[in-house]
Amino acid sequence: MYVCSCFGVTEQQVKKHAEDGACTPRQIASACKAGTDCGSCVRRIQAILGRAACPRRELADQGKPVLTDLADAA
Ligand code: FES
């Protein structure tokens, strides 16, 4: 099922990015553009991130770089 119809991003893809370390909708956007057009999917992305176990969330909560190239976007 599509989460972001503007960019054809599926729930599976968002979960995959979350597993790879994206913990915020902004990091998901950096990874696959989801949420950067009409923005109507951002809440759905937030919901998915809220449910998904984010392995690096602790690091992010401590303010440490999670994805080096995305650290500035956080
Ligand atoms: S549905 Fe994701 S930006 Fe429009």
XYZ file of C-alpha atoms and ligand atoms in Angstrom:
78
model
C 0.000 0.000 0.000
C 1.268 3.435 -0.896
C 2.066 5.826 1.895
C 3.146 8.629 -0.394
C 1.259 8.673 -3.666
C 3.171 11.706 -4.958
C 6.362 9.666 -5.127
C 4.932 6.145 -5.139
C 6.565 5.265 -1.829
C 5.150 2.219 -0.069
C 4.810 1.438 3.619
C 7.421 -1.284 3.118
C 9.906 1.267 1.785
C 9.296 3.612 4.714
C 9.805 0.725 7.149
C 12.992 -0.227 5.351
C 14.354 3.307 5.681
C 13.373 3.265 9.353
C 15.322 0.041 9.805
C 18.243 1.683 8.062
C 18.217 4.422 10.667
C 15.701 7.089 9.643
C 13.794 8.149 12.765
C 11.957 11.247 11.597
C 9.751 12.117 8.620
C 12.495 14.491 7.506
C 15.005 11.680 7.346
C 12.518 9.586 5.409
C 12.113 12.514 3.028
C 15.864 12.715 2.568
C 15.982 9.010 1.801
C 13.101 8.714 -0.656
C 11.432 12.146 -1.058
C 8.215 10.953 0.578
C 6.425 13.908 2.148
C 8.211 16.572 0.143
C 5.451 17.359 -2.338
C 1.890 17.767 -1.055
C 2.819 16.715 2.483
C -0.411 14.828 3.072
C 1.507 11.621 3.824
C 3.666 13.047 6.616
C 1.226 11.988 9.328
C 1.128 8.471 7.937
C 4.919 8.397 7.879
C 4.990 9.604 11.486
C 2.571 6.832 12.434
C 4.743 4.215 10.765
C 7.858 5.558 12.463
C 6.023 5.549 15.769
C 5.155 1.880 15.397
C 8.396 0.688 13.904
C 11.242 -0.102 16.205
C 13.947 2.353 15.349
C 17.267 0.773 16.229
C 19.046 4.106 16.386
C 16.380 6.145 18.118
C 18.389 6.174 21.330
C 21.304 7.781 19.531
C 18.994 10.314 17.937
C 17.436 11.120 21.308
C 20.893 11.792 22.659
C 21.536 14.219 19.839
C 24.206 12.049 18.270
C 24.486 11.772 14.510
C 22.331 8.922 13.301
C 22.920 9.138 9.591
C 26.019 11.192 9.088
C 24.878 12.772 5.862
C 21.489 13.610 7.352
C 22.690 14.878 10.711
C 22.297 18.494 9.689
C 18.695 17.938 8.656
C 17.594 16.698 12.063
S 1.535 11.966 -0.782
Fe 3.554 12.206 -0.054
S 4.100 14.202 -0.637
Fe 2.139 13.925 -1.460
